Amino acid sequence: MTRQDNRSELPERKETVRRKILSLLSDRPLTARQISGLVGIPEKEVVVHLPHIQKTVGTLKGRLAVTPAECRQCGFVFRKRERPKKPGRCPICRGESISEPLFSFG
Ligand SMILES: [Zn+2]
């Protein structure tokens, strides 16, 4: 999936997708993967939209909250990770069982 899809760059479509993500997140917290399935866009694209949604909600009531990824083995929290993508491996115990960052709006 390296092919560029220019249709996804249309501003109207971006707006629609962001609004859809926002309404999903106001119902319940979701991972980027779950958003991807519900909105019908690649997870890679969800990750691109999220920082923009953060800006959009600045003018609305409520805010976008991120529960950081956490190592299931030692409990290490990936606080500094700004990117919504799930980390591959724990820097402390090298464990690969890591919970995905969870996004919520409210
Ligand atoms: Zn760990």
PDB file of C-alpha atoms and ligand atoms in Angstrom:
ATOM      1  CA  MET A   1       0.000   0.000   0.000  1.00  0.00           C
ATOM      2  CA  THR A   2       2.497   2.591  -1.136  1.00  0.00           C
ATOM      3  CA  ARG A   3       0.378   3.973  -3.955  1.00  0.00           C
ATOM      4  CA  GLN A   4      -0.732   7.558  -3.463  1.00  0.00           C
ATOM      5  CA  ASP A   5      -4.469   8.068  -3.565  1.00  0.00           C
ATOM      6  CA  ASN A   6      -5.041  11.683  -4.511  1.00  0.00           C
ATOM      7  CA  ARG A   7      -8.768  11.487  -3.952  1.00  0.00           C
ATOM      8  CA  SER A   8      -8.135  11.301  -0.215  1.00  0.00           C
ATOM      9  CA  GLU A   9      -6.592  14.783  -0.415  1.00  0.00           C
ATOM     10  CA  LEU A  10      -9.896  16.465  -1.267  1.00  0.00           C
ATOM     11  CA  PRO A  11     -10.716  18.957   1.512  1.00  0.00           C
ATOM     12  CA  GLU A  12     -14.411  17.980   1.633  1.00  0.00           C
ATOM     13  CA  ARG A  13     -13.559  14.350   2.189  1.00  0.00           C
ATOM     14  CA  LYS A  14     -11.062  15.201   4.922  1.00  0.00           C
ATOM     15  CA  GLU A  15     -13.695  17.273   6.690  1.00  0.00           C
ATOM     16  CA  THR A  16     -16.232  14.452   6.517  1.00  0.00           C
ATOM     17  CA  VAL A  17     -13.762  11.876   7.798  1.00  0.00           C
ATOM     18  CA  ARG A  18     -12.696  14.078  10.708  1.00  0.00           C
ATOM     19  CA  ARG A  19     -16.263  14.762  11.722  1.00  0.00           C
ATOM     20  CA  LYS A  20     -17.029  11.069  11.595  1.00  0.00           C
ATOM     21  CA  ILE A  21     -14.021  10.201  13.758  1.00  0.00           C
ATOM     22  CA  LEU A  22     -15.010  12.908  16.203  1.00  0.00           C
ATOM     23  CA  SER A  23     -18.566  11.624  16.549  1.00  0.00           C
ATOM     24  CA  LEU A  24     -17.311   8.064  17.062  1.00  0.00           C
ATOM     25  CA  LEU A  25     -14.904   9.216  19.758  1.00  0.00           C
ATOM     26  CA  SER A  26     -17.586  11.114  21.638  1.00  0.00           C
ATOM     27  CA  ASP A  27     -19.436   7.805  22.072  1.00  0.00           C
ATOM     28  CA  ARG A  28     -16.513   5.751  23.372  1.00  0.00           C
ATOM     29  CA  PRO A  29     -12.714   5.565  23.414  1.00  0.00           C
ATOM     30  CA  LEU A  30     -11.206   3.841  20.392  1.00  0.00           C
ATOM     31  CA  THR A  31      -7.820   2.769  19.095  1.00  0.00           C
ATOM     32  CA  ALA A  32      -6.569   3.958  15.708  1.00  0.00           C
ATOM     33  CA  ARG A  33      -7.219   0.453  14.418  1.00  0.00           C
ATOM     34  CA  GLN A  34     -10.841   0.484  15.558  1.00  0.00           C
ATOM     35  CA  ILE A  35     -11.379   3.924  14.037  1.00  0.00           C
ATOM     36  CA  SER A  36      -9.894   2.617  10.816  1.00  0.00           C
ATOM     37  CA  GLY A  37     -12.434  -0.224  10.704  1.00  0.00           C
ATOM     38  CA  LEU A  38     -15.415   1.958  11.602  1.00  0.00           C
ATOM     39  CA  VAL A  39     -14.683   4.850   9.254  1.00  0.00           C
ATOM     40  CA  GLY A  40     -13.414   2.624   6.463  1.00  0.00           C
ATOM     41  CA  ILE A  41     -10.036   4.268   5.927  1.00  0.00           C
ATOM     42  CA  PRO A  42      -6.542   2.800   6.434  1.00  0.00           C
ATOM     43  CA  GLU A  43      -5.081   3.007   9.938  1.00  0.00           C
ATOM     44  CA  LYS A  44      -2.230   4.978   8.383  1.00  0.00           C
ATOM     45  CA  GLU A  45      -4.745   7.626   7.339  1.00  0.00           C
ATOM     46  CA  VAL A  46      -6.416   7.735  10.765  1.00  0.00           C
ATOM     47  CA  VAL A  47      -3.026   8.545  12.261  1.00  0.00           C
ATOM     48  CA  VAL A  48      -2.700  11.460   9.823  1.00  0.00           C
ATOM     49  CA  HIS A  49      -6.160  12.853  10.702  1.00  0.00           C
ATOM     50  CA  LEU A  50      -5.863  12.704  14.482  1.00  0.00           C
ATOM     51  CA  PRO A  51      -3.555  15.703  15.060  1.00  0.00           C
ATOM     52  CA  HIS A  52      -5.884  17.799  12.874  1.00  0.00           C
ATOM     53  CA  ILE A  53      -8.895  16.659  14.869  1.00  0.00           C
ATOM     54  CA  GLN A  54      -7.094  17.851  17.965  1.00  0.00           C
ATOM     55  CA  LYS A  55      -6.978  21.314  16.397  1.00  0.00           C
ATOM     56  CA  THR A  56     -10.600  21.181  15.270  1.00  0.00           C
ATOM     57  CA  VAL A  57     -11.874  20.351  18.749  1.00  0.00           C
ATOM     58  CA  GLY A  58     -10.091  23.411  20.127  1.00  0.00           C
ATOM     59  CA  THR A  59     -13.123  25.428  19.116  1.00  0.00           C
ATOM     60  CA  LEU A  60     -15.643  22.929  20.473  1.00  0.00           C
ATOM     61  CA  LYS A  61     -16.657  21.825  23.939  1.00  0.00           C
ATOM     62  CA  GLY A  62     -14.559  18.970  25.177  1.00  0.00           C
ATOM     63  CA  ARG A  63     -11.180  17.798  24.098  1.00  0.00           C
ATOM     64  CA  LEU A  64      -9.390  14.938  22.474  1.00  0.00           C
ATOM     65  CA  ALA A  65      -7.685  12.800  25.095  1.00  0.00           C
ATOM     66  CA  VAL A  66      -5.083  10.153  24.431  1.00  0.00           C
ATOM     67  CA  THR A  67      -4.478   7.261  26.785  1.00  0.00           C
ATOM     68  CA  PRO A  68      -0.873   6.388  26.038  1.00  0.00           C
ATOM     69  CA  ALA A  69       0.292   2.947  25.009  1.00  0.00           C
ATOM     70  CA  GLU A  70       1.375   0.776  27.914  1.00  0.00           C
ATOM     71  CA  CYS A  71       3.540  -2.331  28.253  1.00  0.00           C
ATOM     72  CA  ARG A  72       1.385  -5.213  29.473  1.00  0.00           C
ATOM     73  CA  GLN A  73       4.411  -6.946  30.945  1.00  0.00           C
ATOM     74  CA  CYS A  74       6.039  -4.273  33.141  1.00  0.00           C
ATOM     75  CA  GLY A  75       3.525  -1.423  32.999  1.00  0.00           C
ATOM     76  CA  PHE A  76       5.841   1.035  31.268  1.00  0.00           C
ATOM     77  CA  VAL A  77       3.829   3.940  29.825  1.00  0.00           C
ATOM     78  CA  PHE A  78       4.871   5.453  26.504  1.00  0.00           C
ATOM     79  CA  ARG A  79       4.056   9.006  27.566  1.00  0.00           C
ATOM     80  CA  LYS A  80       6.453  10.831  25.343  1.00  0.00           C
ATOM     81  CA  ARG A  81       5.262   9.180  22.204  1.00  0.00           C
ATOM     82  CA  GLU A  82       3.325  11.812  20.306  1.00  0.00           C
ATOM     83  CA  ARG A  83       2.559   9.668  17.317  1.00  0.00           C
ATOM     84  CA  PRO A  84      -0.668   7.752  17.665  1.00  0.00           C
ATOM     85  CA  LYS A  85       0.925   4.619  16.266  1.00  0.00           C
ATOM     86  CA  LYS A  86       1.436   1.689  18.586  1.00  0.00           C
ATOM     87  CA  PRO A  87       5.058   1.216  19.679  1.00  0.00           C
ATOM     88  CA  GLY A  88       6.625  -2.070  18.662  1.00  0.00           C
ATOM     89  CA  ARG A  89       8.606  -2.955  21.736  1.00  0.00           C
ATOM     90  CA  CYS A  90       9.055  -1.922  25.362  1.00  0.00           C
ATOM     91  CA  PRO A  91      12.365  -0.114  26.008  1.00  0.00           C
ATOM     92  CA  ILE A  92      12.476  -1.451  29.579  1.00  0.00           C
ATOM     93  CA  CYS A  93      11.666  -5.161  29.395  1.00  0.00           C
ATOM     94  CA  ARG A  94      11.773  -5.628  25.603  1.00  0.00           C
ATOM     95  CA  GLY A  95       8.283  -7.024  25.798  1.00  0.00           C
ATOM     96  CA  GLU A  96       6.181  -6.903  22.664  1.00  0.00           C
ATOM     97  CA  SER A  97       2.822  -7.086  24.383  1.00  0.00           C
ATOM     98  CA  ILE A  98       1.882  -3.415  24.304  1.00  0.00           C
ATOM     99  CA  SER A  99      -1.587  -1.958  24.579  1.00  0.00           C
ATOM    100  CA  GLU A 100      -2.600   0.408  21.796  1.00  0.00           C
ATOM    101  CA  PRO A 101      -3.050   4.122  22.476  1.00  0.00           C
ATOM    102  CA  LEU A 102      -6.705   4.899  23.080  1.00  0.00           C
ATOM    103  CA  PHE A 103      -8.385   8.055  21.805  1.00  0.00           C
ATOM    104  CA  SER A 104     -11.441   9.625  23.337  1.00  0.00           C
ATOM    105  CA  PHE A 105     -13.351  12.850  23.038  1.00  0.00           C
ATOM    106  CA  GLY A 106     -15.453  14.455  25.692  1.00  0.00           C
TER     107      GLY A 106
HETATM  108 ZN    ZN B   1       7.856  -3.573  29.511  1.00  0.00          ZN
END
